[in-house]
Structure formats: C-alpha cells, structure tokens
CSV table of C-alpha atoms in Angstrom, one decimal:
chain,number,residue,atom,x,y,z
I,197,UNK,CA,19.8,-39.3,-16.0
I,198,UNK,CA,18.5,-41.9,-18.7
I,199,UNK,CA,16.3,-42.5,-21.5
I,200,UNK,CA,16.0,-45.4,-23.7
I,201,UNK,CA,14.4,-44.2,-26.7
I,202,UNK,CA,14.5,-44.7,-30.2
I,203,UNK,CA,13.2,-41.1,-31.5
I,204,UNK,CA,15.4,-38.2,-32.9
I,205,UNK,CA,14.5,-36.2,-29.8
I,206,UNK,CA,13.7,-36.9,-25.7
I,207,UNK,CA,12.8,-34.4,-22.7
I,208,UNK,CA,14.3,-34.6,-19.3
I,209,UNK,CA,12.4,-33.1,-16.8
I,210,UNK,CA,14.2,-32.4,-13.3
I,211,UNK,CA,11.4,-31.8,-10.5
I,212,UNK,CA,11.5,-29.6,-7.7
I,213,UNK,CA,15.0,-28.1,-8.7
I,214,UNK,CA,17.3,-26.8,-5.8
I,215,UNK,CA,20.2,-24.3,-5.9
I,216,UNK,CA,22.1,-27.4,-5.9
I,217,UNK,CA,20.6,-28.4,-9.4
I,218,UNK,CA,22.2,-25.2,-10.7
I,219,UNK,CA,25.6,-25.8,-13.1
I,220,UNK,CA,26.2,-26.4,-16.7
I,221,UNK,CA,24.1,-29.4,-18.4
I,222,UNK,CA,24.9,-31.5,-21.5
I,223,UNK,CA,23.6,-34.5,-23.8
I,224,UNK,CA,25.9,-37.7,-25.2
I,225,UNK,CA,24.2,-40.7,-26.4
I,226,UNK,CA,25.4,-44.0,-27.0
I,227,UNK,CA,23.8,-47.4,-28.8
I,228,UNK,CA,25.6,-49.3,-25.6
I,229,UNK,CA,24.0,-49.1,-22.4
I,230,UNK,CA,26.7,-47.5,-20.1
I,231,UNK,CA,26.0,-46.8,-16.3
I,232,UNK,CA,25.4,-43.0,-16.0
I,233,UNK,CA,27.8,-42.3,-13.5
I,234,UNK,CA,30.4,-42.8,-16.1
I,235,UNK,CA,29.4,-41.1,-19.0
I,236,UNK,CA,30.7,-37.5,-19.5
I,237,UNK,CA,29.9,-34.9,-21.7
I,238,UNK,CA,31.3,-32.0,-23.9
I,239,UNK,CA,31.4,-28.9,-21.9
I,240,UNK,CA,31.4,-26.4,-25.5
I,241,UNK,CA,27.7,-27.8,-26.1
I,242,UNK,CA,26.5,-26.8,-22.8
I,243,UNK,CA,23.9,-24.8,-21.5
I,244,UNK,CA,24.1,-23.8,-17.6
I,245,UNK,CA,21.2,-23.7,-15.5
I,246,UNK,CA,21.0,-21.1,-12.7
I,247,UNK,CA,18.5,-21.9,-10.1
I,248,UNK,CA,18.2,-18.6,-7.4
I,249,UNK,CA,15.3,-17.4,-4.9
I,250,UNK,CA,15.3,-14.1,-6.9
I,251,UNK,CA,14.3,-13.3,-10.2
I,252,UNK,CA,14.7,-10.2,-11.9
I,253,UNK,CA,12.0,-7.2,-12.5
I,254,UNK,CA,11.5,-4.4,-14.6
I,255,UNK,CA,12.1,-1.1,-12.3
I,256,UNK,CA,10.8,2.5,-13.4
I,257,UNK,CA,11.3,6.0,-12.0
I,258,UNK,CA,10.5,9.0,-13.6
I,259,UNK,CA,12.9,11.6,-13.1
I,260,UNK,CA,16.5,9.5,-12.1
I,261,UNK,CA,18.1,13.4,-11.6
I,262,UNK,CA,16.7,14.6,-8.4
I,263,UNK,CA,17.8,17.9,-5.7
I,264,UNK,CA,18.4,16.5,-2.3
I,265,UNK,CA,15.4,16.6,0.2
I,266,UNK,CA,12.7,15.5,-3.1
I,267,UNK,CA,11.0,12.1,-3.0
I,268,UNK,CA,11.5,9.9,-5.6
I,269,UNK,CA,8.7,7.2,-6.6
I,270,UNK,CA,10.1,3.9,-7.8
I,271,UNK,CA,8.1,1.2,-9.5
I,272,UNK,CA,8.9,-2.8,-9.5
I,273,UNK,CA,6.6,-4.3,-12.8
I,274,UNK,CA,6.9,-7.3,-14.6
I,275,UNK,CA,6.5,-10.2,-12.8
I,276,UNK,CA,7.5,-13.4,-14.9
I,277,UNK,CA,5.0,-16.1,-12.8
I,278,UNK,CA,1.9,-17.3,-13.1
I,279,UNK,CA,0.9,-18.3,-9.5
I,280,UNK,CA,-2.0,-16.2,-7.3
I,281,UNK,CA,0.9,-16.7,-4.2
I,282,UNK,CA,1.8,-13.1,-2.7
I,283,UNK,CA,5.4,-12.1,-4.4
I,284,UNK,CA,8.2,-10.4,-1.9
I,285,UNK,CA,9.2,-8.0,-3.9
I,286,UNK,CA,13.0,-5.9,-2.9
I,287,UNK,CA,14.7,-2.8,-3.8
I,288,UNK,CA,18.2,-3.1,-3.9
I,289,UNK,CA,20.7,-0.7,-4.3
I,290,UNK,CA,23.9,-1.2,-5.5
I,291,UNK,CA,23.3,-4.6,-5.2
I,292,UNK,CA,22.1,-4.7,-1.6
I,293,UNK,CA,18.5,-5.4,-0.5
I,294,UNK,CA,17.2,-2.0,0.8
I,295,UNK,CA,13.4,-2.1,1.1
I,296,UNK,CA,10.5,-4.7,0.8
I,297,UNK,CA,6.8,-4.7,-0.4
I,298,UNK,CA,4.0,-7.5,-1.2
I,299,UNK,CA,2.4,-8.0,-4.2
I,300,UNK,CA,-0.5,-9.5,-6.0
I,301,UNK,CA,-0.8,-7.6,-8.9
I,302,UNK,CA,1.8,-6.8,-11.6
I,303,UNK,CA,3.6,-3.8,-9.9
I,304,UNK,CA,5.0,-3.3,-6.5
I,305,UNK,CA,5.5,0.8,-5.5
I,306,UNK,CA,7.9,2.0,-3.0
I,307,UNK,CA,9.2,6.0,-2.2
I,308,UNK,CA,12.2,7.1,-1.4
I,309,UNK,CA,11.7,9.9,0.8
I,310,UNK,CA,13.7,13.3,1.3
I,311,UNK,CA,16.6,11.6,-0.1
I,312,UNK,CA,20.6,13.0,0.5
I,313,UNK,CA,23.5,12.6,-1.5
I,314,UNK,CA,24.3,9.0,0.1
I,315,UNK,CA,20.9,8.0,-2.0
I,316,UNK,CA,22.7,8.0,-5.4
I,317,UNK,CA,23.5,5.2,-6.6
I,318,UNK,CA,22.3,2.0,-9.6
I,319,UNK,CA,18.8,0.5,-8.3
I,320,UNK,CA,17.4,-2.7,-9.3
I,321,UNK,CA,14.3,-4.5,-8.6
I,322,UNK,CA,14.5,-8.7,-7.5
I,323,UNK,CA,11.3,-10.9,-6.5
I,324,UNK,CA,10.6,-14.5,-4.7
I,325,UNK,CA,7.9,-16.6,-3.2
I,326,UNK,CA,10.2,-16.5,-0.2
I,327,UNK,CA,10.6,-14.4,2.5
I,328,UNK,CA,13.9,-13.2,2.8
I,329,UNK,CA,15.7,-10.6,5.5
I,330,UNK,CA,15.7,-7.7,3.2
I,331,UNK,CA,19.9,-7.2,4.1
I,332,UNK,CA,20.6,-10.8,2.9
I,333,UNK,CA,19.2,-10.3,-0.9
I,334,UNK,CA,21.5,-9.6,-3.2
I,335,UNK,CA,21.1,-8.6,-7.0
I,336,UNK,CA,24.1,-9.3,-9.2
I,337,UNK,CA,22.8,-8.6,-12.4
I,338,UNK,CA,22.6,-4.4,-13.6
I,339,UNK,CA,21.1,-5.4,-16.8
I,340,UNK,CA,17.4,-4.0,-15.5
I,341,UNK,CA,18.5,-1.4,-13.3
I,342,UNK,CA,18.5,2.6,-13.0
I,343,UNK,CA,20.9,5.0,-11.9
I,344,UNK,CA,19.7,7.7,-9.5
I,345,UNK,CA,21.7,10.7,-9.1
I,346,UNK,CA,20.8,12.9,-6.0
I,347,UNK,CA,22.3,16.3,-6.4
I,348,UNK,CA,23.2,18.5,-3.2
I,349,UNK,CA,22.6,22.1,-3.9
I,350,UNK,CA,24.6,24.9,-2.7
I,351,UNK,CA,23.5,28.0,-0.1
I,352,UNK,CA,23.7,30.2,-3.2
I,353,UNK,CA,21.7,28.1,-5.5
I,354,UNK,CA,18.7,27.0,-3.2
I,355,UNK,CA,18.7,30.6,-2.8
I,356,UNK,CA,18.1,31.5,-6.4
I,357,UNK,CA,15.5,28.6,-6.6
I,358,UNK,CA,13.7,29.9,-3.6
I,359,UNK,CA,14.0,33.5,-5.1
I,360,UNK,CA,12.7,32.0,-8.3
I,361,UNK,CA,9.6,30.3,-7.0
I,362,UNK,CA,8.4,33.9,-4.9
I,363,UNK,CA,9.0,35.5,-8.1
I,364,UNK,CA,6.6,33.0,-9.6
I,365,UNK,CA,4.1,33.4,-7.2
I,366,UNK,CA,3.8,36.5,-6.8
I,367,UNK,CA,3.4,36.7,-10.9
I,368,UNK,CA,0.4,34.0,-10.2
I,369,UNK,CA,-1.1,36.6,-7.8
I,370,UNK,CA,-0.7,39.7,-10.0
I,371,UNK,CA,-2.2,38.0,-12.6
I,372,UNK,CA,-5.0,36.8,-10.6
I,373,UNK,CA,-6.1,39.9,-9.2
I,374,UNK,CA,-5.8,41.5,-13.1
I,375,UNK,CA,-8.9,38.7,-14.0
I,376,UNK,CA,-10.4,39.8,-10.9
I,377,UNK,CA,-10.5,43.3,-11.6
I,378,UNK,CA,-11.7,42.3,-15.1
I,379,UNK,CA,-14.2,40.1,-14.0
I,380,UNK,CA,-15.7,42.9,-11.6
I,381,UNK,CA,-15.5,45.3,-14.1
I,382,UNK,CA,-17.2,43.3,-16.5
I,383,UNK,CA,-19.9,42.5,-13.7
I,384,UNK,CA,-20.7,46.3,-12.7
I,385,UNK,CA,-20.8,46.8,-16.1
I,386,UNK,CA,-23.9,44.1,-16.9
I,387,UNK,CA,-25.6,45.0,-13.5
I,388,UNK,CA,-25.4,48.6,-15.1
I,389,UNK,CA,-26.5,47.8,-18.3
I,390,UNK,CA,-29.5,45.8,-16.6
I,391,UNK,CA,-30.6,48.3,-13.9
I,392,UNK,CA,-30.8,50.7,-17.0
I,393,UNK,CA,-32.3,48.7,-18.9
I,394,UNK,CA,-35.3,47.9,-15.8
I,395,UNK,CA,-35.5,52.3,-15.5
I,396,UNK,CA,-36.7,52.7,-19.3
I,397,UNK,CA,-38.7,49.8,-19.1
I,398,UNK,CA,-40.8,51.2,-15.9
I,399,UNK,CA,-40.6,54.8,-17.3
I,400,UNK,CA,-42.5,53.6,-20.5
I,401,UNK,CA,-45.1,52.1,-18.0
C-alpha cells in the first residue's frame, strides 16, 4: 500500500481483513516514488498481524479439584466486542472444541456433568461471530486457561466419606431433637405458668 504525504505520521487502514491478511507488517519510506511491488522492508521492525475466527475469553471455575461423579460449573466472561450479534461461544479442552453456547450478555455458562477421570485436563474458553462444528475449533493459546483435575476415589475412601456424611447427619438429627425437647419444655413450662396464673386470677373473683 501507498501514501503520499508530507506529515511525520500516516494511518493505513486494511478493510474487511481475511485470514489471508494475517503475517508480519512493516513501514519504509522513500522521497522517490517507487512501484510498491518492489519495495521491501526490515523484518526486525515488524509487527505481525494475526487474523483468526476465534478470540480468546476469560474462563472461571470454582473449585478446579473435583471427586469423580461431581458437576463442575464453568464460566466463559469477557467478551472483547462491541456488536449486539449473538457470540458462539466454545469450551475447549486441551485444545479441542468440546461444547457450545450463545450469548448476548457478557458471560456464557456451561456444566460438566458427573465427570470421570478422562475429564481432567487444561480448559480454555474461544468465541466468534461464526458458527463453527464445535470439533473443528481449536485453541492454541493456554495463557487464559484452567486446569481441572478429576480425582477417582478408591472403595475404601468413598467408604469413609459416606461413613463421614451418616455420621454428620445423624449429629444434625441429635441435635435437632435436643432444641426440640428444649423448645417443648420451655412451652409446657409457659402454658403452666399461664394456666396458673388464669386459677389465682378466677380464685380472687
């Protein structure tokens, strides 16, 4: 491209870019007009432009250390457009497109349900305007990403955890039924006090 200018400074602007457009761009000038498929430039002042389908989101997920069989809640935010388009936003793991969901708003949900060892793995979150087959996206970049790690429990220790929980409720229960008893002890006690209270009243009558 060309400009013929005579300030310190000049924008290019490249319209509608295309995968195509993406590479490494730099600027030479010259006081001789030269045609511009001859003039080359200096490739250590370069900047590279890389035009994809898919740009990167923030993903979130509260507890990455999870037992086989829980669900996990994952959360796509972040969006970096300004358009009022539905965004196809995907859930990759390891790289790999696994899930899609629409948005219009600045945060896209999904669940990953009863999830096995074969779940674990580094999660990242990629959006477009496009509509892509959810196999085909790809996410190269683990800069915005979080690692899951699904851990399978033994015989012994689901065991001890399901031991653990009947402990805990029957300790809910006990102490339940202990304010109960207070509570109805504390009741007789006031509908005592009050039937007395109603005899000495009508005895003085």
């Amino acid at each position: 491209m060309e400009i013929l200018t005579a300030e310190r400074e000049c924008t290019f602007k490249l319209p509608g870019v295309k995968k195509e457009d993406s590479g490494n761009y730099t600027c030479v000038y010259s006081e001789d007009k030269q045609p511009v498929n001859t003039v080359s430039g200096v490739e250590k002042n370069a900047i590279f432009i890389q035009v994809t389908d898919f740009m990167m989101a923030q993903i979130f997920v509260k507890t990455p250390h999870v037992f086989e069989g829980d669900n996990v809640d994952v959360k796509c935010t972040h969006f970096n457009v300004k358009t009022p388009k539905i965004l196809h936003v995907y859930l990759c793991k390891d790289g790999i497109g696994v899930s899609v969901a629409a948005a219009q708003t600045e945060e896209a949900s999904f669940k990953l349900r009863q999830v096995s060892k074969e779940d674990s793995g580094n999660y990242s979150c990629v959006y477009s305007l496009k509509k892509h087959v959810t196999s085909s996206v790809t996410s190269t970049s683990f800069k915005n990403s979080v690692i899951i790690q699904v851990t399978v429990l033994t015989d012994h220790e689901r065991a001890s955890i399901e031991m653990d929980v009947h402990h805990w409720w029957v300790n809910v229960i006990r102490l339940l039924c202990s304010v109960g008893v207070v509570i109805a002890a504390v009741a007789v006690l006031i509908i005592h006090n009050f039937c007395s209270k109603r005899r000495h009243t009508i005895k003085k009558k």
